[in-house]
Amino acid sequence: MNNPISPNHVIKSGLCIGCGSCVAQQNEGAKMAFDCFGQLVPTGPQQWLDRPSKTLSQTCPFSPHAPHEDQLSVLNFPQARHSNHLIGRYERAYVGYSNQIDIRANGSSGGMVSWVATTLLDLGLIDGIAHVVPVIAPSEGQPLFQYRISRTQEELQEGAKSRYYPTDLSQILSLITATPGKYAVVGIPCFIKAVQLLRNTNPVFKERIRYTLGLFCGHMKSSKMVESFALQSGIPFQNVATLDFRAKQSGRPANLYFAKFSLKNGQNREYNWELLADGDWGAGFFMNSACNFCDDVVSETADISFGDAWIEPYSSDDQGTNVVIVRSKGLLEILKNGIHTQKLELKEVNAAFVQQTQDAGLRHRREGLSFRLSVIPPKLALNKRVSPAYDRIPISKRISYRLRYLISFWSHRVFWLANKVGKPLLYIIWAKIIGKIYHQLIYHRILVATLILGFKAALIAMGTNLLLSLVIMKANAVPEQHDPSEAHLVIRALVYPFLFSMILTPLFIFLRKRNQHTRFFKGLAVLLLCSIFIVELLLRSSFLLTVQYAVFALISIFFLNFFFKKPVI
């Protein structure tokens, strides 16, 4: 292997997702710890952090030497019935929920993760399942959540619900290595990929980790998001025992997140996400930097993966509904039996349905990733299924992707700075302002993009016209004689582009809203040019000077049309 990577290669490139796979494979005293931005990263002897490793290069989910998700899927699911470029290889896909009321009510969505995990334990197919649970009575500086191996249904229920909080697999993987048995692992896409890479390179993990249960993922949040939520809710963070990120309320749609704080004094406090300055998930507040370079939304390498059905009528169901993608034939038979015995309410769906439920996430991870790879590529090369692109991406989308990246980048730093100077409200003020800007741009991004294109075209046309006018004046210059038409040339060179922009840009927006083809825009632009030419000819006796004015107008139209032909939406 050429150019193996070290832990610091990944960390300094902003590509460490904090899975802990590298720490679990060493015996040099390394561990996972929070950095100043509340993200988990490996720490330990400098020699270990700087040492290139073939093993790390093969097992880090963001290593350029590790296979990507398509390659892993072909290796792990070679006989899969279906294959789709956005959701991977799979046997069947379903939408629905568990009919066991207690399991569904205790989960964030339809309870399918808990049902499958419980069934695997009941059937004796596994001895324990690794999943995230709240830390009991966490001390100051201790994380609120961590991975644990559960061996009973009661223990499993303690880990139900989504946890938007950084955790790592290092201790669990070490425990699996030291303790013979059959295990399943629940995790987000990058964690499941790390587990699959370990299974393919280490026979101990291959033999002991029998199943992987993947979760659909928008992105990983830092631990500072909980601190920010507590700050805005008027709760001292040191008083927080745990947090239910998606508490269910009767009559409240599942896609309207409701946070429930459990305090150390036994009290509970509840708050709507949408009322928080950084409560808009899609804006990217506190996003891990590695998430900007991930292209897997639906845990394509997992034996089975679960998400939320974010389309109607499912998203309005206050109890929540799951989308399930099954890749393991054995797990497929378990689901079929659950349907047959009416323990599950599942309906088979196709890849297009799954894509529709995760449309925003897939767009951000594929088209958005191609934009980020072209504009802000990481220092470490990546083995991705997405190629860099820029011109093919509509300008309105570029505005969204760039602003999301800036929010994710600066939210960590502004929050750190605000706490450093002892003025945490500075972050809240910043978050409210940038959040308002984000919403306005998102809601009016097509208008903003069109205006940007029109302004850019006008500036270039103005420069070109000005240069042409200077050439004309120099060619027609008469020594010691002033020609008043020269001033008109300069004025026309500067004024025409902006006059055309004021007229044609709103016209183009009007046609775009009605999905009219650009040929209408071209025809109207030429008609306007002819009208101006006739008016100029009637107002001025000089035919040649009128031709020059018309040339200026033609140049303006050319640039406006050139930029407006670029994708806007």
Coordinates of C-alpha atoms in Angstrom, one line a residue:
M1 CA 0.0 0.0 0.0
N2 CA 1.4 3.4 -1.0
N3 CA 1.2 6.3 1.4
P4 CA -0.6 4.8 4.4
I5 CA -2.3 7.3 6.7
S6 CA -1.9 8.1 10.4
P7 CA -4.6 9.2 12.9
N8 CA -3.4 12.8 12.6
H9 CA -3.8 12.7 8.8
V10 CA -7.5 12.1 9.3
I11 CA -7.9 14.5 12.3
K12 CA -6.0 17.4 10.7
S13 CA -8.0 17.0 7.4
G14 CA -11.2 17.4 9.3
L15 CA -12.3 13.9 8.4
C16 CA -12.4 12.2 11.8
I17 CA -16.0 11.2 12.6
G18 CA -15.0 10.0 16.1
C19 CA -16.0 6.3 15.6
G20 CA -13.1 5.0 17.7
S21 CA -12.2 2.2 15.4
C22 CA -8.5 3.3 15.4
V23 CA -8.4 3.4 19.2
A24 CA -9.9 -0.1 19.5
Q25 CA -7.1 -1.6 17.5
Q26 CA -4.2 -0.3 19.5
N27 CA -2.6 -1.0 22.9
E28 CA -0.6 2.2 23.3
G29 CA -2.8 4.1 25.7
A30 CA -4.8 6.0 23.2
K31 CA -8.4 6.9 23.9
M32 CA -11.3 9.0 22.6
A33 CA -11.9 12.4 24.1
F34 CA -13.8 15.6 23.3
D35 CA -12.0 18.4 21.6
C36 CA -12.7 22.1 22.3
F37 CA -15.7 22.0 19.8
G38 CA -17.4 19.0 21.6
Q39 CA -16.4 16.4 19.0
L40 CA -14.8 13.1 19.8
V41 CA -11.3 12.5 18.4
P42 CA -8.6 10.0 19.3
T43 CA -5.9 11.2 21.7
G44 CA -2.8 9.5 22.9
P45 CA 1.0 9.3 22.5
Q46 CA 2.2 11.6 19.7
Q47 CA 4.2 8.8 18.3
W48 CA 1.0 6.8 17.7
L49 CA -0.9 9.8 16.4
D50 CA 1.8 10.5 13.8
R51 CA 2.6 6.9 12.8
P52 CA 1.2 5.8 9.4
S53 CA -0.6 2.5 9.7
K54 CA -1.6 0.0 7.1
T55 CA -4.3 -1.3 9.4
L56 CA -5.8 2.2 10.0
S57 CA -5.7 2.8 6.2
Q58 CA -7.8 -0.3 5.6
T59 CA -10.4 0.3 8.4
C60 CA -10.9 4.1 8.8
P61 CA -14.3 4.9 7.2
F62 CA -12.8 8.1 5.7
S63 CA -9.5 6.5 4.5
P64 CA -8.7 7.0 0.8
H65 CA -7.4 3.4 0.9
A66 CA -10.6 1.8 2.2
P67 CA -13.2 0.5 -0.2
H68 CA -16.3 2.8 -0.6
E69 CA -19.9 1.7 0.1
D70 CA -20.6 0.2 -3.3
Q71 CA -17.5 -2.0 -3.1
L72 CA -18.4 -3.1 0.4
S73 CA -22.0 -3.8 -0.6
V74 CA -20.9 -6.0 -3.5
L75 CA -18.6 -7.9 -1.2
N76 CA -21.2 -8.4 1.6
F77 CA -24.4 -8.7 -0.4
P78 CA -23.3 -10.2 -3.8
Q79 CA -26.7 -11.8 -4.5
A80 CA -28.9 -8.8 -3.6
R81 CA -32.2 -8.7 -5.6
H82 CA -32.1 -4.9 -6.2
S83 CA -29.4 -2.2 -6.7
N84 CA -29.9 1.5 -6.7
H85 CA -27.3 4.2 -7.0
L86 CA -28.7 6.2 -4.1
I87 CA -29.8 3.5 -1.6
G88 CA -27.4 0.7 -2.5
R89 CA -28.0 -3.0 -2.9
Y90 CA -31.0 -4.5 -1.1
E91 CA -33.5 -7.4 -1.0
R92 CA -36.7 -5.4 -0.1
A93 CA -37.8 -2.1 1.3
Y94 CA -40.8 -1.4 3.5
V95 CA -42.6 1.4 5.2
G96 CA -44.5 0.9 8.5
Y97 CA -44.1 0.3 12.2
S98 CA -44.2 -2.2 15.1
N99 CA -47.7 -3.2 16.2
Q100 CA -46.3 -3.7 19.7
I101 CA -47.6 -0.4 21.3
D102 CA -45.0 -0.2 24.0
I103 CA -42.1 -0.6 21.5
R104 CA -43.5 1.9 19.1
A105 CA -44.4 4.5 21.8
N106 CA -40.9 4.2 23.3
G107 CA -39.1 4.9 20.1
S108 CA -38.5 8.1 18.1
S109 CA -40.2 6.7 15.0
G110 CA -42.0 3.4 14.3
G111 CA -40.1 1.2 16.8
M112 CA -38.6 -1.0 14.1
V113 CA -35.0 -0.9 15.4
S114 CA -36.1 -2.0 18.9
W115 CA -38.3 -4.7 17.4
V116 CA -35.6 -6.3 15.2
A117 CA -33.0 -6.1 18.0
T118 CA -35.4 -7.7 20.5
T119 CA -36.3 -10.4 18.1
L120 CA -32.7 -11.3 17.4
L121 CA -32.2 -11.7 21.2
D122 CA -35.4 -13.7 21.6
L123 CA -34.4 -16.1 18.8
G124 CA -31.0 -16.6 20.3
L125 CA -29.3 -15.3 17.1
I126 CA -27.2 -12.9 19.3
D127 CA -26.1 -12.7 22.9
G128 CA -26.0 -8.9 23.0
I129 CA -26.5 -5.8 21.0
A130 CA -24.2 -2.7 21.1
H131 CA -26.3 0.5 21.0
V132 CA -26.3 4.0 22.5
V133 CA -27.9 4.5 26.0
P134 CA -28.0 7.5 28.4
V135 CA -25.3 7.7 31.0
I136 CA -26.8 7.3 34.5
A137 CA -26.1 10.4 36.6
P138 CA -23.3 11.8 34.5
S139 CA -20.7 13.8 36.3
E140 CA -19.5 17.2 35.1
G141 CA -17.4 16.7 31.9
Q142 CA -18.8 13.2 31.3
P143 CA -20.7 12.5 28.2
L144 CA -24.5 12.2 28.4
F145 CA -24.7 9.1 26.2
Q146 CA -22.4 6.2 25.4
Y147 CA -22.4 2.8 23.7
R148 CA -23.3 -0.3 25.8
I149 CA -24.0 -4.0 25.2
S150 CA -27.5 -4.9 26.2
R151 CA -28.6 -8.5 26.7
T152 CA -32.3 -8.2 27.7
Q153 CA -35.4 -6.5 26.3
E154 CA -35.5 -4.3 29.3
E155 CA -31.9 -3.1 28.7
L156 CA -32.7 -2.6 25.1
Q157 CA -35.6 -0.3 25.9
E158 CA -33.3 2.0 27.8
G159 CA -31.5 2.7 24.6
A160 CA -34.6 3.3 22.4
K161 CA -34.9 6.7 20.6
S162 CA -32.5 8.7 18.5
R163 CA -29.4 10.3 20.1
Y164 CA -28.0 13.4 18.3
Y165 CA -24.9 13.3 20.3
P166 CA -21.3 12.1 19.6
T167 CA -20.4 8.6 20.9
D168 CA -17.7 6.1 19.9
L169 CA -17.3 2.4 19.5
S170 CA -13.8 2.0 21.0
Q171 CA -14.8 0.4 24.3
I172 CA -17.5 -1.7 22.8
L173 CA -15.2 -3.1 20.1
S174 CA -12.5 -3.8 22.7
L175 CA -15.1 -5.6 24.8
I176 CA -16.3 -7.7 21.8
T177 CA -12.6 -8.6 21.2
A178 CA -12.2 -9.8 24.8
T179 CA -15.6 -11.5 25.2
P180 CA -16.6 -14.4 23.0
G181 CA -20.2 -14.3 21.8
K182 CA -22.5 -13.3 19.1
Y183 CA -23.3 -9.6 18.7
A184 CA -25.2 -7.0 16.7
V185 CA -24.2 -3.4 16.4
V186 CA -26.6 -0.4 15.9
G187 CA -25.0 2.7 14.3
I188 CA -25.0 5.5 11.8
P189 CA -23.7 4.9 8.3
C190 CA -20.0 5.8 9.0
F191 CA -19.9 3.7 12.2
I192 CA -21.5 0.7 10.4
K193 CA -18.9 1.1 7.6
A194 CA -16.1 1.1 10.2
V195 CA -17.6 -2.1 11.6
Q196 CA -17.8 -3.8 8.2
L197 CA -14.2 -2.8 7.4
L198 CA -13.1 -4.4 10.7
R199 CA -15.2 -7.5 9.9
N200 CA -13.5 -7.8 6.5
T201 CA -10.0 -7.5 7.9
N202 CA -10.2 -9.1 11.3
P203 CA -11.5 -12.7 11.8
V204 CA -12.5 -12.0 15.4
F205 CA -15.0 -9.3 14.4
K206 CA -16.1 -11.4 11.4
E207 CA -17.0 -14.3 13.7
R208 CA -18.5 -12.3 16.6
I209 CA -20.4 -9.4 15.0
R210 CA -23.2 -11.3 13.3
Y211 CA -25.6 -8.4 12.4
T212 CA -25.3 -4.7 11.7
L213 CA -28.4 -2.5 12.2
G214 CA -27.9 0.9 10.4
L215 CA -29.7 4.2 11.0
F216 CA -30.4 6.8 8.3
C217 CA -28.4 9.8 9.0
G218 CA -28.5 13.5 8.2
H219 CA -25.3 14.4 10.0
M220 CA -23.5 14.1 13.3
K221 CA -23.9 16.8 15.9
S222 CA -21.3 17.9 18.4
S223 CA -22.0 17.7 22.2
K224 CA -22.3 21.5 22.2
M225 CA -25.7 21.4 20.6
V226 CA -27.1 20.1 23.9
E227 CA -25.3 22.9 25.8
S228 CA -26.8 25.4 23.4
F229 CA -30.3 24.0 23.8
A230 CA -30.0 24.1 27.6
L231 CA -28.7 27.7 27.4
Q232 CA -31.7 28.8 25.3
S233 CA -34.1 26.9 27.6
G234 CA -32.8 28.7 30.7
I235 CA -31.4 25.5 32.2
P236 CA -27.8 25.4 33.6
F237 CA -26.1 22.6 31.7
Q238 CA -24.6 21.1 34.8
N239 CA -28.2 20.4 36.0
V240 CA -29.0 18.3 32.9
A241 CA -29.2 14.5 33.5
T242 CA -30.2 13.5 30.0
L243 CA -32.2 14.7 27.0
D244 CA -34.9 13.1 24.8
F245 CA -34.2 14.8 21.5
R246 CA -37.5 13.7 20.0
A247 CA -40.2 13.3 22.7
K248 CA -43.6 12.3 21.3
Q249 CA -46.8 14.2 21.9
S250 CA -50.2 13.2 21.0
G251 CA -51.5 15.1 18.0
R252 CA -48.0 16.6 17.2
P253 CA -46.6 15.4 13.8
A254 CA -43.5 13.3 14.2
N255 CA -41.4 15.6 12.0
L256 CA -41.8 18.5 14.5
Y257 CA -39.1 17.7 17.0
F258 CA -39.8 18.3 20.6
A259 CA -36.9 18.2 23.1
K260 CA -37.4 17.0 26.7
F261 CA -34.8 17.7 29.3
S262 CA -34.5 15.5 32.4
L263 CA -32.9 17.3 35.2
K264 CA -30.8 15.9 38.0
N265 CA -33.4 17.1 40.5
G266 CA -36.1 14.9 38.8
Q267 CA -37.9 17.7 37.0
N268 CA -38.6 17.7 33.2
R269 CA -38.6 20.6 30.8
E270 CA -39.9 20.5 27.2
Y271 CA -39.1 22.8 24.3
N272 CA -39.9 23.0 20.6
W273 CA -36.9 22.7 18.3
E274 CA -38.3 25.3 15.9
L275 CA -38.3 27.9 18.7
L276 CA -34.5 27.5 19.2
A277 CA -32.1 29.7 17.3
D278 CA -30.2 26.6 16.0
G279 CA -33.1 24.2 16.0
D280 CA -33.3 24.0 12.2
W281 CA -31.6 20.6 11.5
G282 CA -31.1 21.4 7.8
A283 CA -29.1 24.5 8.5
G284 CA -26.1 22.5 9.7
F285 CA -25.5 24.0 13.2
F286 CA -22.8 22.0 15.1
M287 CA -22.3 19.6 12.2
N288 CA -19.2 17.4 12.4
S289 CA -16.8 18.5 9.6
A290 CA -16.4 14.9 8.3
C291 CA -20.1 14.9 7.5
N292 CA -19.5 17.4 4.7
F293 CA -17.7 14.6 2.9
C294 CA -19.9 11.6 3.5
D295 CA -22.1 10.2 0.6
D296 CA -24.1 7.6 2.5
V297 CA -27.5 8.6 4.0
V298 CA -29.2 5.2 4.4
S299 CA -26.5 3.0 5.9
E300 CA -25.8 1.2 2.6
T301 CA -23.4 -1.3 4.2
A302 CA -25.7 -2.5 7.0
D303 CA -27.6 -5.8 7.0
I304 CA -30.7 -3.8 7.6
S305 CA -31.2 0.0 8.0
F306 CA -34.0 2.2 9.4
G307 CA -35.1 5.8 8.8
D308 CA -38.1 8.0 9.1
A309 CA -40.8 8.3 6.5
W310 CA -40.6 12.0 5.9
I311 CA -43.4 12.3 3.5
E312 CA -47.2 12.5 3.9
P313 CA -49.3 10.9 5.2
Y314 CA -46.5 9.3 7.4
S315 CA -44.7 12.5 8.6
S316 CA -48.0 13.7 10.2
D317 CA -48.4 10.6 12.3
D318 CA -47.6 11.5 15.8
Q319 CA -46.5 8.0 16.6
G320 CA -43.8 7.9 13.9
T321 CA -43.3 5.6 10.9
N322 CA -40.2 3.8 9.7
V323 CA -38.6 3.2 6.3
V324 CA -36.8 -0.1 6.4
I325 CA -34.2 -1.4 3.9
V326 CA -33.4 -5.1 4.2
R327 CA -30.2 -6.5 2.7
S328 CA -29.7 -9.7 4.7
K329 CA -31.8 -12.7 3.6
G330 CA -32.0 -14.0 7.1
L331 CA -33.4 -10.7 8.4
L332 CA -35.8 -10.5 5.5
E333 CA -37.3 -13.9 6.7
I334 CA -37.6 -12.5 10.2
L335 CA -39.6 -9.4 8.9
K336 CA -41.8 -11.6 6.8
N337 CA -42.7 -13.7 9.8
G338 CA -43.4 -10.5 11.8
I339 CA -45.8 -9.4 9.1
H340 CA -47.4 -12.8 8.9
T341 CA -48.0 -12.9 12.7
Q342 CA -49.2 -9.3 12.6
K343 CA -46.5 -8.1 14.9
L344 CA -45.4 -5.7 12.2
E345 CA -47.5 -3.4 10.0
L346 CA -45.3 -3.1 6.9
K347 CA -45.9 -2.3 3.3
E348 CA -43.4 -3.1 0.6
V349 CA -42.1 0.0 -1.3
N350 CA -39.6 0.7 -4.1
A351 CA -36.4 2.6 -4.3
A352 CA -38.1 5.7 -5.6
F353 CA -40.3 5.9 -2.5
V354 CA -37.3 5.5 -0.2
Q355 CA -35.5 8.3 -2.1
Q356 CA -38.5 10.6 -1.8
T357 CA -38.6 10.1 2.0
Q358 CA -34.9 11.2 2.2
D359 CA -34.8 13.6 -0.7
A360 CA -33.1 16.6 1.1
G361 CA -30.4 14.4 2.7
L362 CA -29.6 12.5 -0.5
R363 CA -29.4 15.8 -2.4
H364 CA -27.0 17.3 0.2
R365 CA -24.9 14.1 0.3
R366 CA -24.6 13.7 -3.5
E367 CA -25.0 16.9 -5.4
G368 CA -23.9 19.0 -2.4
L369 CA -20.8 16.7 -1.9
S370 CA -19.8 17.2 -5.6
F371 CA -20.0 21.0 -5.0
R372 CA -17.9 20.8 -1.8
L373 CA -15.3 18.5 -3.4
S374 CA -14.9 21.1 -6.1
V375 CA -14.8 24.2 -3.9
I376 CA -13.4 23.1 -0.4
P377 CA -11.8 19.7 -0.9
P378 CA -10.2 18.2 2.3
K379 CA -6.4 17.9 2.5
L380 CA -6.6 14.1 2.5
A381 CA -7.7 12.5 -0.7
L382 CA -11.0 10.6 -0.6
N383 CA -12.3 7.4 -2.2
K384 CA -15.8 8.6 -3.1
R385 CA -18.5 7.7 -5.5
V386 CA -19.2 11.4 -6.2
S387 CA -17.0 13.4 -8.5
P388 CA -16.3 17.2 -8.1
A389 CA -18.6 19.4 -10.0
Y390 CA -19.4 23.1 -10.1
D391 CA -20.9 24.4 -13.3
R392 CA -23.4 21.6 -13.6
I393 CA -24.9 22.6 -10.2
P394 CA -27.5 25.3 -10.3
I395 CA -26.4 28.6 -8.7
S396 CA -29.3 28.6 -6.2
K397 CA -28.1 25.2 -4.9
R398 CA -24.6 26.5 -4.7
I399 CA -25.8 29.3 -2.5
S400 CA -27.5 26.8 -0.2
Y401 CA -24.6 24.4 0.0
R402 CA -22.0 27.1 0.7
L403 CA -24.1 28.8 3.4
R404 CA -24.7 25.4 5.1
Y405 CA -21.0 24.7 5.1
L406 CA -20.3 28.1 6.6
I407 CA -22.9 27.6 9.3
S408 CA -21.5 24.2 10.2
F409 CA -17.9 25.6 10.3
W410 CA -18.6 28.8 12.2
S411 CA -21.2 27.5 14.7
H412 CA -18.5 25.5 16.5
R413 CA -16.1 28.5 16.6
V414 CA -18.6 31.2 17.6
F415 CA -20.0 29.0 20.4
W416 CA -16.4 28.3 21.7
L417 CA -15.5 32.0 21.5
A418 CA -18.7 33.1 23.2
N419 CA -18.0 30.7 26.1
K420 CA -14.4 31.7 26.2
V421 CA -15.2 35.3 26.8
G422 CA -18.0 34.5 29.2
K423 CA -20.7 35.8 26.9
P424 CA -22.7 32.8 25.7
L425 CA -25.5 35.0 24.5
L426 CA -23.2 36.2 21.7
Y427 CA -23.6 32.8 20.1
I428 CA -27.4 33.0 20.4
I429 CA -27.5 36.4 18.7
W430 CA -25.2 35.2 16.0
A431 CA -27.3 32.0 15.5
K432 CA -30.5 34.0 15.2
I433 CA -29.1 36.3 12.6
I434 CA -27.4 33.6 10.5
G435 CA -30.6 31.5 10.9
K436 CA -32.7 34.3 9.5
I437 CA -30.4 34.9 6.6
Y438 CA -30.4 31.1 5.9
H439 CA -34.2 30.9 5.9
Q440 CA -34.6 34.0 3.6
L441 CA -32.0 32.7 1.1
I442 CA -33.5 29.2 1.2
Y443 CA -37.0 30.5 0.6
H444 CA -36.0 33.0 -2.1
R445 CA -32.8 31.3 -3.4
I446 CA -34.1 31.2 -7.0
L447 CA -34.7 35.0 -7.0
V448 CA -31.4 35.7 -5.4
A449 CA -29.5 33.4 -7.8
T450 CA -31.2 35.1 -10.8
L451 CA -30.3 38.5 -9.5
I452 CA -26.7 37.4 -9.0
L453 CA -26.5 36.2 -12.5
G454 CA -28.0 39.4 -13.9
F455 CA -25.6 41.6 -11.9
K456 CA -22.6 39.5 -13.0
A457 CA -23.7 39.7 -16.6
A458 CA -24.2 43.4 -16.4
L459 CA -20.8 44.0 -14.9
I460 CA -19.0 41.9 -17.6
A461 CA -21.1 43.6 -20.4
M462 CA -20.3 47.0 -18.9
G463 CA -16.6 46.3 -19.0
T464 CA -16.7 44.9 -22.5
N465 CA -18.7 47.8 -23.8
L466 CA -16.4 50.3 -22.1
L467 CA -13.4 48.7 -23.7
L468 CA -15.1 48.7 -27.1
S469 CA -16.0 52.4 -26.7
L470 CA -12.4 53.3 -26.0
V471 CA -11.3 51.4 -29.1
I472 CA -13.8 53.3 -31.2
M473 CA -12.8 56.7 -29.8
K474 CA -9.1 56.0 -30.4
A475 CA -9.8 54.8 -33.9
N476 CA -11.8 57.9 -34.8
A477 CA -9.8 60.4 -32.8
V478 CA -8.9 63.6 -34.7
P479 CA -5.9 65.6 -33.3
E480 CA -6.8 68.7 -31.4
Q481 CA -10.5 68.2 -32.0
H482 CA -13.1 67.1 -29.5
D483 CA -15.9 64.9 -30.6
P484 CA -19.0 65.2 -28.4
S485 CA -20.1 61.7 -29.5
E486 CA -17.2 60.3 -27.5
A487 CA -19.0 61.1 -24.2
H488 CA -22.1 59.5 -25.5
L489 CA -20.2 56.3 -26.3
V490 CA -18.8 56.1 -22.8
I491 CA -22.2 56.8 -21.2
R492 CA -23.9 54.2 -23.4
A493 CA -21.2 51.7 -22.6
L494 CA -21.9 52.1 -18.8
V495 CA -25.7 52.6 -18.9
Y496 CA -26.9 50.0 -21.4
P497 CA -25.9 46.9 -19.3
F498 CA -27.8 48.1 -16.3
L499 CA -30.8 49.2 -18.3
F500 CA -31.0 45.8 -19.9
S501 CA -30.5 44.1 -16.5
M502 CA -33.4 46.1 -14.9
I503 CA -35.7 45.1 -17.8
L504 CA -34.5 41.5 -18.6
T505 CA -33.7 40.1 -15.2
P506 CA -37.3 40.5 -13.8
L507 CA -38.5 39.2 -17.2
F508 CA -36.4 36.2 -16.9
I509 CA -37.6 35.5 -13.4
F510 CA -41.2 35.8 -14.6
L511 CA -40.6 33.3 -17.4
R512 CA -38.7 30.9 -15.0
K513 CA -41.7 30.9 -12.6
R514 CA -43.9 29.8 -15.5
N515 CA -41.4 27.2 -16.7
Q516 CA -41.1 28.9 -20.0
H517 CA -38.1 27.9 -22.2
T518 CA -35.2 30.3 -22.7
R519 CA -36.1 30.8 -26.3
F520 CA -38.9 33.1 -25.1
F521 CA -36.2 35.1 -23.3
K522 CA -34.0 35.2 -26.4
G523 CA -36.9 36.3 -28.6
L524 CA -37.9 39.1 -26.2
A525 CA -34.3 40.2 -25.8
V526 CA -33.9 40.5 -29.6
L527 CA -37.2 42.3 -29.9
L528 CA -36.0 44.8 -27.3
L529 CA -32.8 45.2 -29.2
C530 CA -34.6 45.9 -32.5
S531 CA -36.8 48.5 -30.7
I532 CA -33.8 50.3 -29.2
F533 CA -32.1 50.3 -32.6
I534 CA -35.1 51.9 -34.2
V535 CA -35.5 54.5 -31.5
E536 CA -31.8 55.4 -31.6
L537 CA -32.1 55.7 -35.4
L538 CA -35.1 58.0 -35.2
L539 CA -33.5 60.2 -32.5
R540 CA -30.1 60.5 -34.1
S541 CA -29.2 61.3 -37.7
S542 CA -25.9 59.3 -37.6
F543 CA -26.6 55.8 -38.8
L544 CA -23.0 54.7 -37.8
L545 CA -23.4 56.0 -34.3
T546 CA -26.7 54.2 -34.0
V547 CA -25.1 51.0 -35.1
Q548 CA -22.4 51.4 -32.4
Y549 CA -25.1 51.9 -29.8
A550 CA -26.9 48.7 -31.1
V551 CA -23.7 46.8 -30.9
F552 CA -23.4 47.8 -27.2
A553 CA -27.0 46.6 -26.7
L554 CA -26.2 43.3 -28.5
I555 CA -23.2 42.7 -26.3
S556 CA -25.3 43.3 -23.2
I557 CA -27.9 40.8 -24.4
F558 CA -25.3 38.2 -25.2
F559 CA -23.8 38.2 -21.7
L560 CA -27.2 38.3 -20.0
N561 CA -28.4 35.4 -22.1
F562 CA -25.1 33.5 -21.6
F563 CA -25.4 33.7 -17.8
F564 CA -29.2 33.1 -17.7
K565 CA -28.6 29.8 -19.7
K566 CA -26.8 28.5 -16.7
P567 CA -28.8 26.4 -14.3
V568 CA -30.5 28.6 -11.7
I569 CA -33.0 26.3 -9.9

